Every structure is written in structure tokens, then in C-alpha cells.
Coordinates of C-alpha atoms and ligand atoms in Angstrom, one line a residue:
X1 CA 18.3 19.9 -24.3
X2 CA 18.9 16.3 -25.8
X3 CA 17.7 15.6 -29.0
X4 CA 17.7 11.6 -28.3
X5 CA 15.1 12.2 -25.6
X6 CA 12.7 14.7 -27.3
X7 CA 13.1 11.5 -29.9
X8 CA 12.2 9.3 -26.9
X9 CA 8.7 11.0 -26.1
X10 CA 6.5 9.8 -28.1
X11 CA 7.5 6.1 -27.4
X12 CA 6.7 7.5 -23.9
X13 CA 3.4 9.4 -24.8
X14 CA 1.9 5.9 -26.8
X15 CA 2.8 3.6 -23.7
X16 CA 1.4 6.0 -21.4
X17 CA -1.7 6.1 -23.4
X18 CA -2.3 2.0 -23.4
X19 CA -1.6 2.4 -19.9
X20 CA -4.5 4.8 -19.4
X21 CA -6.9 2.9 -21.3
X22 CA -5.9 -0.4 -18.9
X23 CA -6.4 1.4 -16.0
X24 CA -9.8 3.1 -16.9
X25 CA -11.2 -0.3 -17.5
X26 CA -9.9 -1.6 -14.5
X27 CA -11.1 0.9 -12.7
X28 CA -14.8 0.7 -14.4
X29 CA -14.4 -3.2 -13.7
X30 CA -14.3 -2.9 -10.1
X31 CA -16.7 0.0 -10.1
X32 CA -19.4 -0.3 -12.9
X33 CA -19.2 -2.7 -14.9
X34 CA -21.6 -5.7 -14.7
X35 CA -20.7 -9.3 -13.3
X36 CA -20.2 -10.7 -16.4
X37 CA -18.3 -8.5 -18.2
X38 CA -15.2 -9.5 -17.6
X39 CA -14.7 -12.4 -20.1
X40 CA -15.6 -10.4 -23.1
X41 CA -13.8 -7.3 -21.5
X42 CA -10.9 -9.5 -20.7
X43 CA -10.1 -9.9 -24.3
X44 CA -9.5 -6.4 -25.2
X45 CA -7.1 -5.9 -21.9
X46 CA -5.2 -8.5 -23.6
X47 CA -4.8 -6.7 -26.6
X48 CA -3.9 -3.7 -25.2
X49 CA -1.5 -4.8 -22.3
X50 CA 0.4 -6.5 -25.4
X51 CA 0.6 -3.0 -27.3
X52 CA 1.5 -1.5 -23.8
X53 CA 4.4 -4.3 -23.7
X54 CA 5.5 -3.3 -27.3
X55 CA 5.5 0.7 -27.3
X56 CA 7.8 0.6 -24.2
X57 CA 9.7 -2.5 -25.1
X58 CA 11.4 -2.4 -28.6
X59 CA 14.9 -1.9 -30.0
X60 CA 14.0 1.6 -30.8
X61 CA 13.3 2.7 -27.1
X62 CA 15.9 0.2 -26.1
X63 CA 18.6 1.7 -28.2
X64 CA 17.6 5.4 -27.3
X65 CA 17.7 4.5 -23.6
X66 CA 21.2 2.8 -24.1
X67 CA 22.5 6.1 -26.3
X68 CA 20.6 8.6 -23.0
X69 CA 22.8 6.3 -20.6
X70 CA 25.8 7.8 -21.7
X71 CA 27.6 9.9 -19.7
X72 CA 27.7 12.5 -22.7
X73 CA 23.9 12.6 -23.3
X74 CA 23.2 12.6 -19.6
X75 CA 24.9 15.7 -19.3
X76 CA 22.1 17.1 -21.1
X77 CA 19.4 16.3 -19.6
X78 CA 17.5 17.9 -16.2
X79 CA 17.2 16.4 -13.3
X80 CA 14.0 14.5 -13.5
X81 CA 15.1 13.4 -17.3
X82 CA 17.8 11.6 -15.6
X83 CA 15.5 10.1 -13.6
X84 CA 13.1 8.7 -16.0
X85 CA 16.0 7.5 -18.1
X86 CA 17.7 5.7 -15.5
X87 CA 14.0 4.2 -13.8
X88 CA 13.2 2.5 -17.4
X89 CA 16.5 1.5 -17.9
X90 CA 16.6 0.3 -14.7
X91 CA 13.3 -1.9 -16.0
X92 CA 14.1 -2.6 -19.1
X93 CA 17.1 -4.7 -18.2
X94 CA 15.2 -6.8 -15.8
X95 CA 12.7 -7.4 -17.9
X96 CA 14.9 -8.5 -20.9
X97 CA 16.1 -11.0 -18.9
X98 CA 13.0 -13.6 -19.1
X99 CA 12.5 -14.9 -22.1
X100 CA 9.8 -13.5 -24.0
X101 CA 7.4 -16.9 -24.2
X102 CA 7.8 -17.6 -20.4
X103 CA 6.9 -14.6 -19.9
X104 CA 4.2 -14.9 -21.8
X105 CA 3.3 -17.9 -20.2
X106 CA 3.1 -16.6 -16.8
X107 CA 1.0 -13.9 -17.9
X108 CA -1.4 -16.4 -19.0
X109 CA -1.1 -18.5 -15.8
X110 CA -2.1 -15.4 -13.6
X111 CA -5.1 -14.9 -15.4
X112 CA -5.8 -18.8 -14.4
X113 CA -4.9 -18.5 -10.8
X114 CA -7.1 -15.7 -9.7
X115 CA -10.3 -16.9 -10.3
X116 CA -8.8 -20.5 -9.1
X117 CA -7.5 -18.9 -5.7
X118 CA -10.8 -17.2 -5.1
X119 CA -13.1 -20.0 -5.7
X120 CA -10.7 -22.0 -3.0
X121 CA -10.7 -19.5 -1.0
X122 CA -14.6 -19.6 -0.8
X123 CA -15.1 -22.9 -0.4
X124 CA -11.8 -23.1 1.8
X125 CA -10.3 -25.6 -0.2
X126 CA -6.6 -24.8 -0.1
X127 CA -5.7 -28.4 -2.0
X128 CA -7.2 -26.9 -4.7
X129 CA -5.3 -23.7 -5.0
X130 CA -2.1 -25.8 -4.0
X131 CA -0.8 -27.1 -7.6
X132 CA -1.8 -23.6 -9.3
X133 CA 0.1 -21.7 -6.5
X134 CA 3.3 -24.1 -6.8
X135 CA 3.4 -23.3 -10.2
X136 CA 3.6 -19.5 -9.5
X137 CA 6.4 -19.7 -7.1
X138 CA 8.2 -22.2 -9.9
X139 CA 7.9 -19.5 -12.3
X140 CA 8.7 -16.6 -9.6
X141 CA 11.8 -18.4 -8.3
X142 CA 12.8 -18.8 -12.0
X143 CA 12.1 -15.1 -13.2
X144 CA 14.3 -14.0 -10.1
X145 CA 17.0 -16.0 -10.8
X146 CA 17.3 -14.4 -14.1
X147 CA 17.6 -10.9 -12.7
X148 CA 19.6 -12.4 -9.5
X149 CA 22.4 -10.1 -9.4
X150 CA 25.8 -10.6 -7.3
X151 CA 25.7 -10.2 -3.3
X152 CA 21.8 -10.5 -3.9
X153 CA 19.6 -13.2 -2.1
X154 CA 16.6 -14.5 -5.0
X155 CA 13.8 -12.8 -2.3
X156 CA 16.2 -9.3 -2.5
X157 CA 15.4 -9.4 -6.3
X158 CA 11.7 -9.7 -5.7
X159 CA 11.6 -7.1 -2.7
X160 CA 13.4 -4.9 -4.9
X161 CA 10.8 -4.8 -7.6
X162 CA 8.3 -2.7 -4.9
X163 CA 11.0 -0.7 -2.7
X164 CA 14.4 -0.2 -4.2
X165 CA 17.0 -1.2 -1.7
X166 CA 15.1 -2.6 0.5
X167 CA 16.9 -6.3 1.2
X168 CA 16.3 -9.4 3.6
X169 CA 19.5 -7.9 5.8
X170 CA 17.2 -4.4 6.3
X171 CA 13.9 -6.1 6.9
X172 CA 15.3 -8.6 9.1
X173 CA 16.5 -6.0 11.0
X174 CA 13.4 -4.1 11.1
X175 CA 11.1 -7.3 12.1
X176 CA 13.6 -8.2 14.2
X177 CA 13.1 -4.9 16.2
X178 CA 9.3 -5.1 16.4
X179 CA 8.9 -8.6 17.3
X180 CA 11.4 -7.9 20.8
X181 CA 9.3 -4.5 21.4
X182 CA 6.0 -5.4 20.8
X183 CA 5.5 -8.6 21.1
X184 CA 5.5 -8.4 24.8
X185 CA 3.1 -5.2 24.5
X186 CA 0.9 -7.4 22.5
X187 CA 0.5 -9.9 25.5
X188 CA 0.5 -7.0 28.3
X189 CA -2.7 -5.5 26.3
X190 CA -4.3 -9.3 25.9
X191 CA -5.0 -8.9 30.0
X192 CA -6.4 -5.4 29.8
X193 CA -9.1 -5.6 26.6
X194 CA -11.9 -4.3 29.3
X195 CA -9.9 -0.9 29.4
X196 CA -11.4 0.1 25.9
X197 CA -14.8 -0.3 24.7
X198 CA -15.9 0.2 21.0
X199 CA -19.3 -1.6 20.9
X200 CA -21.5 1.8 20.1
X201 CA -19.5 1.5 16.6
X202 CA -21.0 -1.4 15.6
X203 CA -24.8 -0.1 16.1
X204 CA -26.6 1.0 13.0
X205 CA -24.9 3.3 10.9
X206 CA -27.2 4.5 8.0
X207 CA -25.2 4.2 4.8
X208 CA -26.3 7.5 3.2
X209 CA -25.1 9.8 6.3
X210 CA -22.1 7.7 6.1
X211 CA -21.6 8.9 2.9
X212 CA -22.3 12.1 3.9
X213 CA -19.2 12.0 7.0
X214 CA -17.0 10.0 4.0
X215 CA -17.5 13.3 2.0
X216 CA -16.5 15.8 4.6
X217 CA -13.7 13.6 5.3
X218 CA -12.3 13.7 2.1
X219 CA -12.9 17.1 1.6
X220 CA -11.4 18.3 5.2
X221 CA -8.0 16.5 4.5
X222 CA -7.6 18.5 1.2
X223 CA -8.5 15.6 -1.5
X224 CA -9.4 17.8 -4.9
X225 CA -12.5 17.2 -6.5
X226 CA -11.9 19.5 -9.1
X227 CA -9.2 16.4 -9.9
X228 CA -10.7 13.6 -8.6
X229 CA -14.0 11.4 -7.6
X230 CA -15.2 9.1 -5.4
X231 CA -16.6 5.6 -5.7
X232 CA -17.8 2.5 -4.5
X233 CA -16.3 -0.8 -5.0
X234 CA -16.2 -4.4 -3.2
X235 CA -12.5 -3.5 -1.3
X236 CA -11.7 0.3 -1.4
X237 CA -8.6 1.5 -3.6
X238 CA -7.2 4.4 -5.2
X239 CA -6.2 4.6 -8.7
X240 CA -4.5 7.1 -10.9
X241 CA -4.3 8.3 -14.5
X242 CA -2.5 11.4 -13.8
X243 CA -2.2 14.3 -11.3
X244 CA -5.5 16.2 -12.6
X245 CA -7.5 12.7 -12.3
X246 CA -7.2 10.7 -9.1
X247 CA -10.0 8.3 -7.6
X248 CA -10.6 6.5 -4.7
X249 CA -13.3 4.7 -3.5
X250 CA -15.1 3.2 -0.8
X251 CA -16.9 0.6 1.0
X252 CA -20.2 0.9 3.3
X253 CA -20.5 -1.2 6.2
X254 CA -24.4 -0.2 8.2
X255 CA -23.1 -1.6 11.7
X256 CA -19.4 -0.4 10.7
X257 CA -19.3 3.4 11.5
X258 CA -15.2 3.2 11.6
X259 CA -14.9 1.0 8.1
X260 CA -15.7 3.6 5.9
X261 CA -14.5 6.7 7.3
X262 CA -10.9 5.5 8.0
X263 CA -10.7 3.8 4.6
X264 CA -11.9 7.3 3.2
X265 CA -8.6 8.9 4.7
X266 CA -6.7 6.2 4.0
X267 CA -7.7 6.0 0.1
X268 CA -7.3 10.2 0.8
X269 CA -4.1 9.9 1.7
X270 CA -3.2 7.7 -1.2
X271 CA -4.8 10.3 -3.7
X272 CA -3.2 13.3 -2.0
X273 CA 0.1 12.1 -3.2
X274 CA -0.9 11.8 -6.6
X275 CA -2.3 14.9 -6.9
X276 CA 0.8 16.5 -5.4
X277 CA 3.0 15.2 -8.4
X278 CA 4.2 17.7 -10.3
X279 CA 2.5 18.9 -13.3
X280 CA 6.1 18.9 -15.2
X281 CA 6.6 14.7 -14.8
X282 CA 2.6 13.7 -14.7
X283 CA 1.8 11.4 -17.6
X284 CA 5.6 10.4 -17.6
X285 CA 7.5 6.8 -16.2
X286 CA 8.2 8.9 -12.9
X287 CA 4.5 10.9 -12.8
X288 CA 3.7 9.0 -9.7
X289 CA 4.0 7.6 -6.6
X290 CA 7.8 6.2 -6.1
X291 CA 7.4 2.9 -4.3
X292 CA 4.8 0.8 -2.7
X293 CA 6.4 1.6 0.7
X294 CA 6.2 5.2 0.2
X295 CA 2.9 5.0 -1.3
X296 CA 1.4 3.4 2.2
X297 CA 3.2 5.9 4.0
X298 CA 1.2 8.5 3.1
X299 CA -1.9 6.7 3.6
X300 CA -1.3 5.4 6.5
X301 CA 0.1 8.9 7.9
X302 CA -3.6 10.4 7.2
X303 CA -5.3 7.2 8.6
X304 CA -3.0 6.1 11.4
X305 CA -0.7 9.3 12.7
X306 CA -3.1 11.8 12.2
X307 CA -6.9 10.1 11.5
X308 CA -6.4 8.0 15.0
X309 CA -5.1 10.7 17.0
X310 CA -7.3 13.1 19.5
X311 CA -6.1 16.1 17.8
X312 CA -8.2 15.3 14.4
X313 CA -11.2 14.7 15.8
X314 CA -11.0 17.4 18.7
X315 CA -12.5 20.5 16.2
X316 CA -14.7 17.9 13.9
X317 CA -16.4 15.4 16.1
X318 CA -19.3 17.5 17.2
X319 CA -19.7 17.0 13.5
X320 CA -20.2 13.6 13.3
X321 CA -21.9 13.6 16.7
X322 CA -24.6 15.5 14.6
X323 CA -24.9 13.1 11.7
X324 CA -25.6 10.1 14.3
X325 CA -27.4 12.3 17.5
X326 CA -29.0 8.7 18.6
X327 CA -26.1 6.3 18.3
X328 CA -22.9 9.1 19.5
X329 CA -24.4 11.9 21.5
X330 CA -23.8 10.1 24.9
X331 CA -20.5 9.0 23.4
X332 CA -17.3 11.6 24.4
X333 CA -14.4 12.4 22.1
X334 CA -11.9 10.9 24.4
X335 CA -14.3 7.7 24.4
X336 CA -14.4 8.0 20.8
X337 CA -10.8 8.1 20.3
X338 CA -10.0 4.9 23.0
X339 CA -12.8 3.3 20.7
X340 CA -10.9 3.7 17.0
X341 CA -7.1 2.8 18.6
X342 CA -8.9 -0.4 20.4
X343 CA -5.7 -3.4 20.0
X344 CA -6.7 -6.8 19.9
X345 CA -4.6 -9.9 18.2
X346 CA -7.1 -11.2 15.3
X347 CA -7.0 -13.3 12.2
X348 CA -7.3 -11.0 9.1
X349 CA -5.1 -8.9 8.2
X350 CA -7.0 -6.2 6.3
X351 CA -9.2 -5.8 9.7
X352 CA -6.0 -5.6 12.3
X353 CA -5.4 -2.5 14.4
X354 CA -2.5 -0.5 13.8
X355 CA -0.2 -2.2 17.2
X356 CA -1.1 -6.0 15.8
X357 CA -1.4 -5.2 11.3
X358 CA 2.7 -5.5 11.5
X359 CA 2.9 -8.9 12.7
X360 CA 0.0 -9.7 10.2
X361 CA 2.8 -8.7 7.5
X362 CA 5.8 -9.9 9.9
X363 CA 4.4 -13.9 9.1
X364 CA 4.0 -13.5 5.5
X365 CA 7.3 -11.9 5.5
X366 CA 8.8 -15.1 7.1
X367 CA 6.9 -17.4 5.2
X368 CA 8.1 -15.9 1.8
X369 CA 11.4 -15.9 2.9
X370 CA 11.3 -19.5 3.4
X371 CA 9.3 -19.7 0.1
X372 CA 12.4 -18.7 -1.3
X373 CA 15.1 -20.3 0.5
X374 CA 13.4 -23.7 -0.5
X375 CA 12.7 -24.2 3.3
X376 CA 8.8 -25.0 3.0
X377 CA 6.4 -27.1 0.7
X378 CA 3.1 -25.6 -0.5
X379 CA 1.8 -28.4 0.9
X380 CA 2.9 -27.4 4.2
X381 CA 2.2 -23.5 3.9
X382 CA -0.9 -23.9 5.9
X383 CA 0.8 -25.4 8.9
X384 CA 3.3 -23.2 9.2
X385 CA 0.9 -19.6 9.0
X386 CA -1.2 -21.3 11.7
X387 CA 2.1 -22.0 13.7
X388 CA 3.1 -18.4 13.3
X389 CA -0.1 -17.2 14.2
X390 CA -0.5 -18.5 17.3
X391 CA 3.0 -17.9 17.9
X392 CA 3.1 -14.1 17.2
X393 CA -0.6 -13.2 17.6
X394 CA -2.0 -16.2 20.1
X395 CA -4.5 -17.0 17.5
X396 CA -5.5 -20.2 15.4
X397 CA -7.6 -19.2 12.3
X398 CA -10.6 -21.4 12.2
X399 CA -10.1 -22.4 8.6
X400 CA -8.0 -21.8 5.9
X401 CA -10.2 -19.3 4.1
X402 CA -9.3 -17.1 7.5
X403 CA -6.1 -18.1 7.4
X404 CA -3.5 -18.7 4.4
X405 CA -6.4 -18.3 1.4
X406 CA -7.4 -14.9 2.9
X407 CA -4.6 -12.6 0.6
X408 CA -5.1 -12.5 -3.3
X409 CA -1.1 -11.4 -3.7
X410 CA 0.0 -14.4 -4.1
X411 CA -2.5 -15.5 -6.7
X412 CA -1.0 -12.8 -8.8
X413 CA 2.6 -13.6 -8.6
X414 CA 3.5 -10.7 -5.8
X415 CA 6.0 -12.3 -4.0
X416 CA 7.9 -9.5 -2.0
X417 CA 4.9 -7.2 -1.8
X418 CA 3.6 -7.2 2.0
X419 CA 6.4 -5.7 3.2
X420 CA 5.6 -2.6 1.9
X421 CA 2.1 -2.6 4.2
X422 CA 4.6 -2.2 7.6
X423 CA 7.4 -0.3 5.8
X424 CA 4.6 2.3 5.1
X425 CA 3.1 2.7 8.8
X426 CA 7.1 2.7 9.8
X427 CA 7.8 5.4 7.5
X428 CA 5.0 7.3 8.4
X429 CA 5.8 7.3 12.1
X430 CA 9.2 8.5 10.6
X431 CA 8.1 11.4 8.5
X432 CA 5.4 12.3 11.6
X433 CA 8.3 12.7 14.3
X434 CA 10.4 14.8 11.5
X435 CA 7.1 16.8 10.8
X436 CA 6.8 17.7 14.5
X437 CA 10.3 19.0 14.4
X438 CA 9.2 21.3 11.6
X439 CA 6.0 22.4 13.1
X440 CA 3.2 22.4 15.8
X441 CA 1.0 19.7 14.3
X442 CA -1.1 19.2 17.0
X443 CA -1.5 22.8 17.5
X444 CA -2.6 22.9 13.5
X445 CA -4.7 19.9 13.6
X446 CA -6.8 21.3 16.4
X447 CA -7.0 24.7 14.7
X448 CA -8.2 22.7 11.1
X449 CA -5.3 23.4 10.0
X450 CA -4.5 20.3 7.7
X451 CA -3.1 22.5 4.4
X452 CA 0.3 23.3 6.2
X453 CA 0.9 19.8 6.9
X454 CA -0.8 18.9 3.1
X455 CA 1.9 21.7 1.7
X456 CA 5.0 20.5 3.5
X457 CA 4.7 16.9 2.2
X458 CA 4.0 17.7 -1.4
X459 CA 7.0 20.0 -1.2
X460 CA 9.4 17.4 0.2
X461 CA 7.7 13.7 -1.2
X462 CA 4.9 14.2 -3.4
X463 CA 6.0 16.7 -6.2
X464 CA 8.9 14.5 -6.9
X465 CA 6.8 11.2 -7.7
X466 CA 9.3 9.1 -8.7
X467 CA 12.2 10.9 -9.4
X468 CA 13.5 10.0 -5.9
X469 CA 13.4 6.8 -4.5
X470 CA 12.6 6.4 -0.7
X471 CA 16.0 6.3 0.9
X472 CA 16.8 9.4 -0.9
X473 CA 13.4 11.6 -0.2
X474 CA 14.0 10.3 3.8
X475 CA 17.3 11.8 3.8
X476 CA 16.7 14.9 2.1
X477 CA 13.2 15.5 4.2
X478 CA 14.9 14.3 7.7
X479 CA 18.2 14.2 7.3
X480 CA 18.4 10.5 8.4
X481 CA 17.7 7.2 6.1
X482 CA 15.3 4.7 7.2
X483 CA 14.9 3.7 10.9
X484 CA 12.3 1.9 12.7
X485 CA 12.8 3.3 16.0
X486 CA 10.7 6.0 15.3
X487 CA 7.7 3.1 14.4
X488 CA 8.5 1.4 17.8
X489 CA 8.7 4.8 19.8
X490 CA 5.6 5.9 18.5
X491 CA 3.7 2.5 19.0
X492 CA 4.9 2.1 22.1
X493 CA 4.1 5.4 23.6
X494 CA 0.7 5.2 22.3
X495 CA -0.4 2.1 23.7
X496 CA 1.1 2.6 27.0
X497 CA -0.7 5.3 27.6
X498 CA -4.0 3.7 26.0
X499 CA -3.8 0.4 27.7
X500 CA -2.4 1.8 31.4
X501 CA 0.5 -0.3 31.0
Ligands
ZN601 ZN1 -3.0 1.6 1.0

């Protein structure tokens, strides 16, 4: 046992506690809380971010972490001890490295641009959001060239901060790969839309029996209510304050029958990983999810790999068949499942299917590249998405609010973010190949067996939270790091057979 880290704790125990405060109120802000709460409320999230700041950045924690470093302390600490200490070390040192009034600064810039970026979005007014959104990049490019390290480009330093070790050279590679495989699927399936039908789920839905289905849902892919709750809220999102308290909620659309139940096992999927961290490291710097990558992984394993496959639905859908008699009994489960893979190229990304979403992510990959090679003006930003659009999708958005304005992430500052959306779907085409190694999924899906699949990824990803950082829970789960094939096999096969190609 190390004496300097029992000393460390309660450093750890006050952040943590700021931190839970933060995200209760955000939570109740997007949930509860009245329209115009938010400026009074505002004030106090102010207050306690600063305190949040301060209990985890001080000379006290810094010189504990600095003494823990050491090869003599680490020696005796555990493994997931090590883990915190090197993760907020890790932290620590990049954020020393802006100075404490820019960063300040910033801080107080975001809280401009939001409300700035949404009222241009509405009134699709991008010259308005263009001097706030040059200024965030300024400050971006500046902060990154602070932490720049050697052999890294500036954007590596920002797509570090949401997937260690994750760099231009590896998602150029990975882009690269998708836009020579399925680009030309893409096109083949533009000819063919006629092959799959999903009108019947745009008739009317009522919202409570949707609720009803987004309940069973939840329940039948294992998420806990004994440690978590369900809500509704204008975009749906999972949140965490530790393993015993995990929500999610929802949003009901009444001529949108597949809205609402595939963002129930998305969110589920989210939550499921949180609730699998293990009750040792909850409540801690490495009590939860590892990365954002790894994070939409698991969601988009429940929603995509298994929520979109026949096997899911092949014991349940008599189920939902009797919720909505009048608008599905004439519908079959194999019409059904043509319905919820249906492909088509579109404009927003939030709304894509899962064969066109990548290339969605693909352009703002490209364009924040450029963003950060100095290769494009904000005041060209919206030529060049509409050129990519059409390029990669063979669609022009009809305005910018459709088009460049429709993301908030780069309102807040998160430059090397979107990645993560088709890292995750890759990754969990990755972990669903190695799964079907290990076991009979389909076999177990059709039989409702969901716990053995549930067990096996909280044994190998979720317990660990993040102790482990994606590379290194890949290659102790499959034995292999990282590849994209599996994403481009998977994808491939799927649609083939779908679209008759
Ligand atoms: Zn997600």
C-alpha cells in the first residue's frame, strides 16, 4: 500500500464530488428544469466548475502525482492505482501547459458561442456564427500548440484528447479504406432504393405505447433499474454519476416508430458500460468509460450489430406487433428488418443509416484536418462541406442550417471529436466478429439470450473503465489491435445481401 496515495484520495473524493453536482444539474437542465433557468443556474455551474478546477488542480495533488510517478512509489501501487496516477498525470501536464487566464478566457468564450451558434443555426445565418467560430479555432490551434509534442501533427494533439493514440496517419488509413470500399456501394444502392420499403414506420405511432416498447427494450438488453432511470429530453443522451446511477433518456417522435426504440438501445448500450465498471474504481478518475471511441462502440454494438440484425427481433417482434396490431400486423419480420437497415445518402448526420453515418464523419474529418493545417478560411467552410457532400454522398444541403450549422461540437471547442462516432461502429464490428469466435450469438439472440453476450463484454471492456485504454482492451479481448477490415467486411456483406447487389 502507498501512503502518498491514500494521501491523494481525498483530493480525489472532493473533485469527484463537484463533478457530481455539475453533472446532476446538467442532467436536470436538459431534463426538468424550466426554459429560463439557465442564466441564474448558470452562475452556480460557474462556481462550481472553478472549485472542480481547483481540488484536482493544485501543487498539493500536483506534487503527490509527481512523488506516485516514481518508479519507487509505483511499485506500490495495484494495477488500477497505476492507472489513475498515470491518466491524471497524463492530464495534468497538458493542462498546465495553457496559461491559466487563456484558459479562462476560452472558458468564457464557449459559454458565448453556444447560444450564438444555435441562434445562426436557426435562422441559417452562418456569417453570424463566422467571427465567434474563428475565434475558437484561434484559441484551439493555440491551446494545441502548447501541448504539441515531437513527431505530433497540432490535429494528433486534439484527437488525442478523445482516443489515446489515435493519430491523422491511423485515421487516414481508416477513411482511406472506407471511401475505396464503400463509396462505390453507396452509388450501386442509389439505383436500387425501390428494393426496401420503410413507409409503414412513419404512420402514427402513439407516444405512450412507444414508451411502453422503449421500456421493454431497455429492460430486455439488461439496462438496471435498480441503478438507473429513464428520461426524456430534446436529443437523447446518457449520463453517469457512478456505476449504481446511470441515466439515459429519450426522444418521442408519433410518425417515428424506429426514432425512439433504436435510440433506447443505443443510449442502453451506453449505460450498460457504465454499469459494468467495477465497483473497486467507480467514483475514481478511471470509474468510467475509457474513450469516446470505445464509448460509441458499445452503443452502437446494441444499436447497429445486434439491434438491426434479424436475430434480435426474430423472438421479440410478435411483441411489438402487439403494441401496434393496426399499423404492423400485415408487416413481416423480414420486412421489418429490410425496413430498419434501409441506406440512403442524406444531409444530417444524426439521421444517417449505418452504410452512409461514416462518410457523414469522413467530411468533418477532412475538413478539421484542413482546419488545422491552415488549408481553409471560415469563410470558406461552407463551400467546402457542400463540395464534399456532393462528392461523397451526391447530396447538396439546401441551406446551411442542413448543412455546416447543423453540429453544435464545434461551438464548444471539440475539434477532434467526430471521429470517435465511426471509430465506434468500426470497433464494434471488430469486437462483434471476435464475439462470434467466442460464441453462437445468433444462436443466443434468438433464444433471448442477451446476458451471455452482456457478461462477456463487461468481463473484457466494461469492468476495467478506464484503466485500459482502447488499443490495449482490443488486444487483450481479440488478440489483434485496431483494424477496419472487420467494419468494411461487415458493411459490405450486409448490404450486398440487402440491396441484391
Ligand atoms: Zn452515442
Amino acid at each position: 500500500m502507498s501512503e502518498l496515495f491514500e494521501q491523494l484520495k481525498p483530493h480525489l473524493e472532493r473533485a469527484y464530488a463537484f463533478q457530481t453536482a455539475l453533472r446532476a444539474i446538467s442532467w436536470d437542465n436538459s431534463t426538468l428544469a424550466p426554459r429560463e433557468a439557465i442564466e441564474n443556474t448558470s452562475k452556480a455551474i460557474g462556481i462550481l466548475s472553478g472549485e472542480e478546477y481547483k481540488a484536482q488542480v493544485n501543487d498539493e495533488v500536483k506534487g503527490l502525482l509527481k512523488e506516485l510517478e516514481a518508479p519507487g512509489e509505483q511499485e506500490k501501487l495495484n494495477d488500477s492505482e497505476r492507472a489513475l496516477v498515470r491518466k491524471m498525470g497524463k492530464g495534468l501536464r497538458k493542462l498546465e501547459k495553457i496559461p491559466a487566464e487563456e484558459y479562462q478566457a476560452y472558458s468564457e468564450l464557449l459559454a458565448k458561442s453556444y447560444p450564438v451558434w444555435e441562434q445562426a443555426k436557426n435562422n441559417n445565418d452562418y456569417a453570424s456564427f463566422a467571427p465567434v467560430l474563428q475565434e475558437v479555432i484561434s484559441s484551439q490551434k493555440r491551446f494545441r500548440r502548447y501541448q504539441q509534442e515531437e513527431g505530433q501533427t497540432l490535429y494528433d494533439v486534439a484527437l488525442d484528447e478523445y482516443e489515446e493514440g489515435f493519430t491523422v496517419e491511423i485515421l487516414d488509413d481508416f477513411f482511406g479504406k472506407l471511401r475505396t470500399a464503400l463509396v462505390p456501394l453507396i452509388k450501386q444502392i442509389r439505383e436500387k432504393q425501390e428494393l426496401v420499403q420503410d413507409g409503414f414506420l412513419n404512420q402514427n405511432y402513439p407516444i405512450e405505447k412507444q414508451k411502453e416498447l422503449c421500456r421493454f427494450l431497455a429492460e430486455y438488453i439488461g439496462f438496471d433499474f435498480n441503478r438507473g432511470v429513464m428520461a426524456e429530453s430534446e436529443h437523447p443522451f446518457t449520463t453517469n454519476f457512478h456505476n449504481h446511477d446511470v441515466r439515459i433518456t429519450n426522444h418521442f417522435h408519433e410518425d417515428r416508430l424506429d426514432f425512439a426504440c433504436f435510440s433506447v438501445i443505443h443510449e442502453g448500450g451506453h449505460a450498460l458500460y457504465e454499469q459494468g465498471i467495477d465497483d473497486g474504481i467507480t467514483m475514481t478518475p478511471i470509474g468510467e468509460g475509457t474513450s469516446m471511441g470505445m464509448h460509441e462502440s458499445q452503443s452502437r454494438f446494441y444499436e447497429n450489430n445486434l439491434g438491426r440484425s434479424r436475430a434480435f427481433w426474430m423472438p421479440i417482434y410478435h411483441k411489438v406487433q402487439e403494441l401496434f396490431p393496426e399499423q404492423l400486423g400485415g408487416v413481416g419480420l423480414e420486412e421489418f428488418y429490410r425496413a430498419i437497415n434501409k441506406s440512403a445518402p442524406s444531409l444530417i448526420r444524426t439521421e444517417a443509416d449505418e452504410l452512409t453515418y461514416p462518410f457523414h464523419v469522413m467530411i468533418r474529418y477532412e475538413i478539421e484536418k484542413m482546419i488545422f493545417q491552415g488549408e481553409v478560411s471560415v469563410e470558406e467552410l461552407p463551400a467546402v462541406w457542400n463540395r464534399k457532400y456532393q462528392e461523397y454522398l451526391g447530396v447538396s444541403p439546401d441551406s446551411d442550417t442542413n448543412g455546416i450549422l447543423q453540429d453544435m461540437h464545434w461551438s464548444g471547442g471539440s475539434f477532434g471529436y467526430f471521429p470517435s462516432y465511426a471509430l465506434g461502429s468500426a470497433i464494434a464490428a471488430q469486437i462483434c466478429h471476435h464475439i462470434k469466435q467466442v460464441m453462437p450469438l445468433e444462436e443466443y439472440l434468438e433464444a433471448k439470450n442477451l446476458a451471455a453476450v452482456r457478461e462477456y463484454l463487461k468481463e473484457h471492456i466494461h469492468k476495467y473503465g478506464g484503466a485500459r485504454n482502447t488499443q490495449e482492451l482490443l488486444l487483450a479481448m481479440t488478440g489483434e489491435a485496431f483494424n477496419p477490415d472487420y467494419y468494411i467486411a461487415y458493411l459490405t456483406e450486409k448490404y450486398t445481401e440487402l440491396y441484391q447487389l
